[in-house]
Amino acid sequence: MKAVRPITILCLLLILFFSCGKKEKDQAASTSIGETRFSADKPEYGGTLVRALSGEPVSLQPLYGYSDGASCEVIIHLFPPLVRKLEDPDRPGFPKLTPVLAESWSFSPDGRELEFKLRENVHWEDGVEVTTEDVIFTYQKAIDHTTKTIVHYAFSRIDTVLALDKYRFKVFYNQPYVYAVFRWDIGLLPKHILTGKDINTNEFNRRPVGYGMFKFVNWASNEQIIIEANENSYWGRPYLDRMIFRIIPESAVQILELKAGNLDLVTRLHTTQFVRDLVGPEVEQNINKYEYEDTFMYGLVFNLKVDLFQDKRIRQAIYHAIDKQSIIQGVQLGKGRPGWGPIPPESWAHNSNIKKYPHDPQQALELLASAGWKDHDGDGFLDKDGKNFEFTALSFQNESVQQIVTIIQQQLKKVGIKMKIKVVEWSVYLNSFVAKRNFDVCVTRGGQGVMDPDLVFTFHSSQIHDTEYNWASYINPTVDTLIEKSLTTFDVDKRKQYFFKAQQIIAEDVPVIYLYLRNSMLAVNKRVQGVRPLPSPLGFDHNLDYWWIPKIYQRQKKY
């Protein structure tokens, strides 16, 4: 095992220092679960962390897998990115863009040239060193339009990438780009393994070879994925021996397994589970519950290729027909905030004065009538030219999401709109429907960055294809121009103006209905130590590679 480098030791010590708190300092740093005590400030090696995934990952190959949340939760442990938003050692609790696979970077004054220095002696699991050859290879695959990836956009502004030597490379941009460094938050592909291979279909997607603190072991479809400690990791061996990602779409089953001690970590908890199911003496003794305000937002995306939604009055009417507060109360038990636009309120680029669509069924009916939709035959549903106002909302297997669409279905029925619901498994949802734009309306969830909001992904006309994120197929040349200016102007005040104007136009056009930003809730077995959830963009997993389990509580079962 290679020696842990000084900077790694420093980062680890900082993480442990800030996870301790005054109470622990004043006491003997001893913690207990039940009657068994252990030293909370002395992490121990070994053990297995078992966590739940709500859906089958699409791929564990970074370029492809980044399109899917379940995939990302595994990939981050196998393929550390060049840079990542981690906790700022000088401002605990706040994010800072931090070099990980990269050792450093420098930016030219005109914003057109970016030079990276990779860390030396980082190795793939098979012993081959990670070098700039892998960087160039990954870049070439990312810009290849036959590659299934959302990273096309991240590199679309690059003119060329040049390897200066084994560890240094320079990126030349065709215009200034304010988020140039941020967009290198990706893992690399191994040139020596994937040269000449189709990375969309190669077995590497399911049997990856990485260079992180963990390495891949096994993937049993629709059952589980196992990764284990990489003894030769540049960043040092993690405390855990292994992590198991059990694929459990049903949230109720996740809770039962957590209570039974068969799961250690459940994330994205439904509020009713957090408030009503995870209660009682046994839960209090064995499980820690965490809640924090998040920028994770739910919404409905209109497929603007569908004839029914060509008229923006229709989209605005549906917006008015939806009662967000009822959804927040019904689904989240009040633990959430109404959303009105793509950029979260925490961001410097958020425009709080955009057009809003408060719940107003009468206004909805008036807009629909102006577009020719009325209940001509008295059956309780709107019709036009002999056709009922009817469409299907595409959803996926998730309790919160299914509750959301069910409530919306009931609310739209009150204004004479018939909305059917189609529920499919997550990977099918992405690959068979969304990627092919085979839907009328679909549910979206996610969020813009607080530090680096970027409207290109969801609203620029260049992002309307396949795995790209403009699911609405929204095209507005004025918005395109404003987005471009927001990304090439380094003057923050001017950038804010561009963001504000773009948000105003998007709010008027309504390609997406923003519903609410939920609070994030998770539950962790008390045997797991080092857990410190922080507000977005850090979240619960910013330090997950350094979680640990006292030996007395480590699982004896071999997986």
XYZ file of C-alpha atoms in Angstrom:
559
model
C 0.000 0.000 0.000
C 1.330 3.390 -0.923
C 1.979 5.982 1.748
C -0.775 8.534 2.196
C 0.490 11.890 1.006
C 0.702 14.856 3.373
C -2.157 16.761 1.705
C -4.393 13.684 2.064
C -3.555 13.363 5.757
C -4.265 17.062 6.255
C -7.664 16.810 4.542
C -8.577 13.748 6.604
C -7.557 15.438 9.831
C -9.618 18.497 8.924
C -12.654 16.330 8.227
C -12.275 14.549 11.537
C -11.576 17.772 13.422
C -14.700 19.511 12.206
C -16.833 16.424 12.806
C -15.966 16.472 16.475
C -17.826 19.432 18.063
C -17.271 21.133 21.405
C -19.136 18.570 23.450
C -16.812 15.826 22.251
C -13.778 17.958 23.047
C -14.951 18.586 26.597
C -15.606 14.905 27.204
C -13.493 11.817 26.702
C -14.560 11.442 23.049
C -16.291 8.219 24.003
C -19.583 7.223 22.382
C -21.957 4.371 23.038
C -24.673 2.473 21.215
C -26.743 0.686 23.802
C -24.283 -0.449 26.470
C -21.204 -0.743 24.247
C -18.740 2.141 24.175
C -16.053 3.019 21.646
C -13.720 5.924 20.995
C -15.413 8.296 18.542
C -12.181 10.098 17.675
C -10.246 6.943 16.709
C -11.594 5.553 13.421
C -11.190 1.815 12.938
C -10.676 -0.132 9.728
C -12.974 -2.838 8.432
C -16.662 -3.510 8.062
C -19.312 -3.311 5.369
C -21.674 -0.413 4.727
C -24.930 -1.549 3.130
C -26.977 1.179 1.482
C -30.087 1.351 -0.676
C -30.376 2.425 -4.300
C -33.873 3.281 -5.515
C -33.216 2.098 -9.056
C -30.932 0.052 -11.262
C -27.962 2.169 -12.430
C -27.715 2.859 -16.141
C -23.944 2.379 -16.299
C -20.826 2.542 -14.116
C -18.799 4.029 -16.963
C -18.434 7.724 -16.045
C -19.377 9.437 -19.302
C -22.546 7.372 -19.695
C -23.391 7.002 -16.004
C -23.380 10.731 -15.243
C -26.851 10.944 -16.816
C -28.310 8.954 -13.945
C -28.381 9.630 -10.205
C -28.201 5.969 -9.152
C -25.127 5.453 -11.330
C -23.434 8.556 -9.938
C -23.769 7.302 -6.369
C -21.475 4.395 -7.238
C -19.205 6.054 -9.803
C -17.923 8.755 -7.423
C -16.165 6.079 -5.330
C -14.498 4.426 -8.333
C -13.553 7.424 -10.487
C -12.609 10.519 -8.441
C -13.076 13.620 -10.634
C -10.357 16.107 -11.417
C -12.148 18.674 -9.248
C -15.051 18.427 -6.823
C -17.105 20.676 -4.547
C -15.956 19.725 -1.066
C -16.087 21.372 2.325
C -13.926 24.464 2.607
C -11.395 23.875 5.431
C -11.351 27.613 6.106
C -15.161 27.877 6.225
C -16.628 24.694 7.716
C -20.014 23.880 6.241
C -19.434 25.829 3.036
C -18.425 24.415 -0.369
C -15.208 25.055 -2.228
C -14.090 23.789 -5.622
C -11.255 21.456 -4.659
C -8.620 19.569 -6.704
C -8.956 15.791 -6.369
C -7.407 13.850 -9.272
C -5.937 17.170 -10.343
C -3.217 18.580 -8.134
C -3.631 22.175 -9.287
C -4.833 24.397 -12.107
C -4.178 27.864 -13.513
C -6.323 30.104 -15.711
C -5.106 32.624 -18.269
C -6.247 36.261 -17.728
C -8.453 36.212 -20.835
C -10.320 33.084 -19.668
C -9.397 31.077 -22.757
C -6.597 28.798 -21.518
C -6.753 26.412 -18.584
C -3.790 24.328 -17.455
C -4.117 21.329 -15.142
C -1.470 19.347 -13.303
C -2.497 15.762 -12.476
C -1.392 14.060 -9.286
C 1.515 11.723 -9.900
C 1.458 8.016 -9.006
C -2.304 7.590 -9.257
C -2.890 4.127 -10.705
C -5.719 2.237 -12.308
C -6.619 -0.958 -10.464
C -4.525 -2.984 -12.932
C -1.395 -1.019 -12.009
C -1.184 1.272 -15.051
C -0.597 4.914 -14.108
C -3.266 7.544 -14.768
C -1.761 10.137 -17.141
C -2.697 12.844 -19.586
C -3.154 10.125 -22.213
C -6.301 9.140 -20.314
C -7.390 12.782 -20.186
C -7.077 13.190 -23.951
C -8.815 9.859 -24.558
C -11.717 10.799 -22.249
C -12.046 14.205 -23.896
C -12.139 12.659 -27.374
C -14.839 10.202 -26.322
C -16.844 12.936 -24.603
C -17.049 15.099 -27.731
C -17.831 12.131 -29.994
C -21.547 12.506 -30.737
C -21.965 8.741 -30.937
C -21.090 8.555 -27.233
C -24.023 8.362 -24.822
C -23.217 11.133 -22.372
C -24.387 14.468 -21.018
C -20.755 15.592 -20.957
C -20.969 16.665 -24.621
C -21.972 20.070 -23.413
C -19.296 20.396 -20.720
C -16.617 20.161 -23.401
C -18.475 21.847 -26.267
C -16.615 25.145 -25.751
C -13.197 23.586 -26.032
C -11.111 24.195 -29.149
C -8.472 21.609 -28.293
C -6.807 19.788 -25.401
C -3.040 19.402 -25.514
C -0.885 17.141 -23.351
C 2.207 19.076 -22.244
C 3.799 16.047 -20.600
C 2.787 12.961 -18.646
C 0.980 14.949 -15.950
C 0.268 18.424 -17.352
C -2.290 19.323 -19.996
C -3.687 22.568 -21.349
C -7.245 23.256 -22.475
C -7.822 25.905 -25.139
C -11.329 27.404 -25.253
C -12.862 29.031 -28.299
C -14.154 31.870 -26.092
C -13.921 32.886 -22.426
C -15.768 30.418 -20.209
C -16.465 31.251 -16.578
C -17.176 27.644 -15.569
C -14.216 26.059 -17.330
C -12.726 24.560 -14.165
C -16.109 23.448 -12.787
C -16.793 21.374 -15.899
C -13.808 19.144 -15.237
C -15.659 17.545 -12.331
C -15.568 14.227 -14.200
C -13.758 10.928 -13.842
C -11.469 9.581 -16.551
C -11.628 6.557 -18.828
C -8.640 4.163 -19.182
C -7.157 4.537 -22.642
C -5.236 1.276 -22.369
C -8.446 -0.684 -21.790
C -11.012 1.063 -23.994
C -9.044 2.025 -27.101
C -10.875 0.651 -30.129
C -13.911 -0.360 -28.049
C -17.500 0.888 -28.233
C -17.789 2.515 -24.815
C -21.590 2.603 -25.093
C -21.877 -1.182 -25.104
C -18.550 -2.506 -23.804
C -18.627 -4.695 -20.685
C -16.724 -1.888 -18.937
C -20.139 -0.288 -18.348
C -20.950 -3.123 -15.947
C -17.438 -4.213 -14.926
C -15.467 -0.975 -14.585
C -11.789 -0.593 -13.730
C -11.245 2.575 -11.725
C -8.613 4.388 -9.667
C -10.532 5.523 -6.590
C -10.514 4.607 -2.926
C -12.853 1.723 -3.785
C -12.823 -0.788 -6.633
C -15.590 -2.700 -8.353
C -16.342 -6.306 -7.337
C -19.707 -7.436 -8.658
C -23.030 -6.288 -10.131
C -26.045 -8.599 -9.854
C -28.790 -7.006 -11.964
C -31.726 -5.654 -9.958
C -30.144 -6.993 -6.781
C -26.916 -5.329 -5.691
C -23.546 -3.809 -6.588
C -20.491 -4.485 -4.437
C -17.359 -2.340 -4.259
C -14.433 -2.899 -1.909
C -11.487 -0.989 -0.487
C -8.687 -0.286 -2.949
C -5.548 -1.088 -0.978
C -3.422 0.759 -3.549
C -5.442 3.956 -3.727
C -3.421 7.149 -4.025
C -5.683 8.725 -1.405
C -5.116 5.900 1.043
C -7.241 2.953 1.986
C -10.779 3.844 3.144
C -11.776 2.720 6.603
C -14.557 0.501 5.234
C -13.719 -2.866 3.686
C -16.612 -2.661 1.282
C -19.856 -0.960 0.328
C -22.906 -2.800 -0.929
C -25.553 -0.954 -2.932
C -28.772 -2.938 -2.707
C -31.247 -2.084 -5.467
C -34.607 -1.650 -3.715
C -37.138 0.465 -5.666
C -39.832 0.204 -2.986
C -39.170 2.775 -0.277
C -41.323 0.882 2.242
C -39.056 -2.130 1.830
C -36.010 0.083 2.351
C -37.438 1.216 5.702
C -38.192 -2.344 6.807
C -34.674 -3.426 5.908
C -33.195 -0.429 7.737
C -35.171 -1.228 10.892
C -34.160 -4.870 10.666
C -30.494 -3.863 10.528
C -30.012 -5.156 6.982
C -29.398 -1.631 5.634
C -27.116 1.009 7.116
C -28.023 3.967 4.928
C -31.245 5.085 3.266
C -31.273 8.426 1.454
C -34.008 10.528 -0.160
C -36.480 9.375 2.442
C -40.127 10.064 1.920
C -41.364 12.506 4.560
C -44.016 10.172 5.946
C -41.349 7.551 6.495
C -39.098 10.067 8.204
C -41.843 11.437 10.450
C -44.184 8.494 11.017
C -42.366 5.244 10.262
C -38.943 5.932 11.734
C -40.130 6.487 15.284
C -40.166 4.623 18.569
C -37.629 3.412 21.145
C -35.968 0.902 18.806
C -35.402 3.527 16.114
C -34.097 6.042 18.636
C -31.644 3.459 19.937
C -30.323 2.253 16.578
C -30.866 4.917 13.899
C -29.741 8.509 13.397
C -32.099 10.694 11.356
C -30.861 13.745 9.447
C -32.806 16.543 7.778
C -31.479 19.581 5.929
C -32.822 22.182 3.504
C -31.907 21.204 -0.026
C -32.033 22.650 -3.544
C -33.407 19.371 -4.909
C -36.499 20.331 -6.913
C -39.432 18.457 -8.408
C -41.188 19.588 -11.569
C -43.187 18.650 -14.643
C -41.640 18.899 -18.103
C -43.802 19.543 -21.152
C -42.736 17.828 -24.351
C -42.992 20.821 -26.669
C -42.994 18.528 -29.687
C -46.492 17.401 -28.693
C -49.184 19.378 -30.551
C -51.319 19.844 -27.433
C -48.617 21.888 -25.707
C -47.610 24.177 -28.564
C -49.764 27.009 -27.182
C -48.166 28.504 -24.076
C -51.629 29.437 -22.755
C -52.219 25.717 -22.252
C -49.004 25.359 -20.249
C -49.769 28.463 -18.195
C -53.294 27.207 -17.497
C -52.029 23.881 -16.201
C -49.602 25.784 -13.981
C -52.500 27.811 -12.503
C -54.526 24.630 -11.975
C -51.857 23.107 -9.733
C -51.888 23.834 -6.008
C -48.237 23.550 -4.932
C -48.904 24.087 -1.265
C -51.301 21.142 -1.220
C -48.636 18.980 -2.828
C -46.004 20.096 -0.321
C -48.380 19.368 2.552
C -49.669 16.108 1.108
C -46.364 14.661 -0.013
C -43.830 16.361 2.237
C -45.980 17.075 5.309
C -44.967 20.692 4.867
C -41.241 19.971 4.684
C -40.485 21.869 1.500
C -40.617 25.215 -0.305
C -42.532 26.235 -3.446
C -40.329 26.451 -6.516
C -40.870 29.105 -9.172
C -37.823 28.869 -11.404
C -34.796 26.777 -12.326
C -32.217 28.507 -10.092
C -32.558 27.931 -6.321
C -33.098 30.887 -3.952
C -29.707 30.237 -2.327
C -27.877 31.176 -5.525
C -26.577 34.642 -6.363
C -28.218 34.246 -9.807
C -31.763 33.585 -8.556
C -34.433 36.008 -9.815
C -37.233 36.265 -7.246
C -39.312 38.621 -9.434
C -40.148 36.317 -12.311
C -43.734 35.697 -13.355
C -45.491 33.315 -10.971
C -48.577 31.182 -11.397
C -50.459 30.983 -8.095
C -53.182 28.377 -7.735
C -56.174 29.871 -9.547
C -58.566 27.371 -11.204
C -60.714 30.170 -12.635
C -57.715 31.765 -14.338
C -56.805 28.328 -15.673
C -60.278 27.881 -17.180
C -60.172 31.328 -18.784
C -56.818 30.630 -20.410
C -58.042 27.256 -21.647
C -61.232 28.802 -23.027
C -59.218 31.434 -24.876
C -57.390 28.567 -26.565
C -60.686 26.941 -27.554
C -60.953 24.328 -24.804
C -64.416 24.186 -23.176
C -66.774 21.510 -21.895
C -69.034 21.531 -24.941
C -70.765 18.211 -24.235
C -71.215 18.603 -20.464
C -69.292 15.454 -19.492
C -67.052 17.312 -17.039
C -64.005 17.320 -19.341
C -62.816 19.984 -21.720
C -62.940 19.280 -25.417
C -62.085 20.936 -28.709
C -63.021 19.847 -32.225
C -64.518 16.667 -30.788
C -61.427 15.652 -28.816
C -61.106 15.625 -25.033
C -58.253 17.453 -23.326
C -56.267 14.371 -22.420
C -52.589 13.479 -22.001
C -50.326 11.075 -20.108
C -47.818 11.952 -17.412
C -44.751 9.718 -17.426
C -43.543 8.790 -13.949
C -41.105 6.335 -12.372
C -41.106 4.032 -9.365
C -40.766 6.367 -6.418
C -43.325 6.935 -3.674
C -42.991 10.726 -3.575
C -43.140 11.055 -7.349
C -46.192 8.833 -7.611
C -47.949 10.833 -4.907
C -47.110 14.066 -6.731
C -48.588 12.959 -10.051
C -51.660 11.486 -8.349
C -52.405 14.785 -6.584
C -51.859 16.721 -9.820
C -54.160 14.304 -11.626
C -56.910 15.126 -9.128
C -56.277 18.868 -9.331
C -56.386 18.919 -13.137
C -59.598 16.904 -13.154
C -61.264 19.813 -11.326
C -60.693 22.050 -14.355
C -61.766 19.404 -16.862
C -58.357 17.982 -17.842
C -57.920 14.219 -18.007
C -54.357 13.247 -17.117
C -53.426 9.570 -17.212
C -50.329 8.259 -15.411
C -47.738 5.808 -16.731
C -45.218 4.430 -14.210
C -42.038 2.632 -15.298
C -38.738 1.565 -13.728
C -36.085 4.307 -13.516
C -33.621 3.077 -16.148
C -36.512 2.354 -18.547
C -37.858 5.829 -17.823
C -34.562 7.393 -18.900
C -33.524 5.171 -21.785
C -36.781 4.116 -23.427
C -38.898 7.208 -22.899
C -37.105 10.405 -21.888
C -34.027 9.916 -24.093
C -36.313 9.301 -27.059
C -38.641 12.157 -26.062
C -41.420 9.586 -26.024
C -43.755 11.282 -23.545
C -46.359 14.037 -23.208
C -45.367 15.283 -19.775
C -42.703 13.777 -17.530
C -41.558 14.269 -13.961
C -38.190 15.852 -13.386
C -36.164 16.099 -10.211
C -32.780 17.605 -9.539
C -31.466 21.110 -9.360
C -29.164 23.833 -10.548
C -25.878 24.578 -8.845
C -25.740 27.209 -6.138
C -22.160 28.185 -6.946
C -22.269 27.621 -10.692
C -25.828 27.792 -12.107
C -25.908 26.909 -15.773
C -29.119 27.026 -17.799
C -27.591 25.417 -20.872
C -28.333 21.861 -19.763
C -32.093 22.286 -19.535
C -32.938 25.240 -21.788
C -30.356 25.739 -24.539
C -31.460 24.554 -27.961
C -28.202 22.624 -28.400
C -29.257 20.186 -25.661
C -32.399 18.637 -27.119
C -30.948 15.261 -28.132
C -30.955 11.826 -26.485
C -29.177 11.830 -23.106
C -28.999 15.635 -22.980
C -31.161 17.409 -20.424
C -33.359 19.761 -22.462
C -36.166 17.242 -22.101
C -38.777 19.818 -23.093
C -37.083 20.372 -26.482
C -37.369 24.068 -25.643
C -36.014 26.413 -28.311
C -35.857 30.170 -27.809
C -33.095 32.105 -29.623
C -33.241 35.004 -27.156
C -32.773 32.644 -24.217
C -29.916 30.933 -26.066
C -28.159 34.304 -26.446
C -28.673 35.266 -22.803
C -27.368 31.917 -21.620
C -24.294 32.263 -23.803
C -23.576 35.720 -22.401
C -24.025 34.467 -18.827
C -21.258 31.933 -19.433
C -18.742 34.120 -21.235
C -18.932 37.289 -19.134
C -16.706 37.437 -16.062
C -18.354 40.589 -14.696
C -20.694 39.183 -12.019
C -23.191 42.061 -12.169
C -23.590 41.706 -15.925
C -23.898 37.935 -15.634
C -26.631 38.360 -13.057
C -28.575 40.569 -15.487
C -28.359 37.890 -18.184
C -29.506 35.195 -15.763
C -32.389 37.350 -14.534
C -33.664 38.104 -18.037
C -33.400 34.464 -19.136
C -35.402 33.366 -16.092
C -38.103 35.943 -16.887
C -38.541 34.611 -20.425
C -38.530 30.978 -19.314
C -41.165 31.786 -16.684
C -43.365 33.322 -19.386
C -42.897 30.370 -21.774
C -43.404 27.621 -19.141
C -41.514 24.702 -20.685
C -41.323 23.342 -17.120
C -43.659 23.643 -14.134
C -41.585 24.006 -10.986
C -43.327 22.426 -8.024
C -41.215 22.519 -4.886
C -37.793 22.172 -3.310
C -37.899 19.424 -0.739
C -35.971 19.021 2.470
C -33.524 16.141 2.240
C -33.911 13.394 4.797
C -31.808 10.340 5.398
C -31.392 7.673 8.033
C -28.174 5.959 9.084
C -27.575 3.083 11.455
C -25.848 4.440 14.569
C -22.984 2.002 14.155
C -21.798 4.111 11.185
C -19.514 6.995 12.224
C -18.297 10.166 10.488
C -21.675 11.103 8.999
C -22.011 14.885 8.567
C -24.717 15.964 6.091
C -24.359 19.558 4.897
C -26.563 21.821 2.746
C -26.363 21.578 -1.040
C -24.117 21.263 -2.951
C -22.209 19.215 -0.357
C -25.032 16.945 0.766
C -24.649 13.822 2.878
C -21.851 12.125 0.920
C -19.138 14.792 0.684
C -16.995 12.741 3.103
C -18.498 9.280 2.633
C -15.161 7.715 1.672
C -14.076 8.425 5.257
C -17.060 6.952 7.109
C -16.178 4.101 9.461
C -17.660 1.418 11.693
C -16.299 0.449 15.146
C -14.970 -3.119 15.121
C -17.481 -4.195 17.742
C -20.296 -3.353 15.281
C -18.748 -4.612 12.038
C -20.769 -7.214 10.148
C -19.446 -10.743 10.324
C -21.354 -11.918 7.263
C -19.265 -12.380 4.121
C -20.811 -10.928 0.973
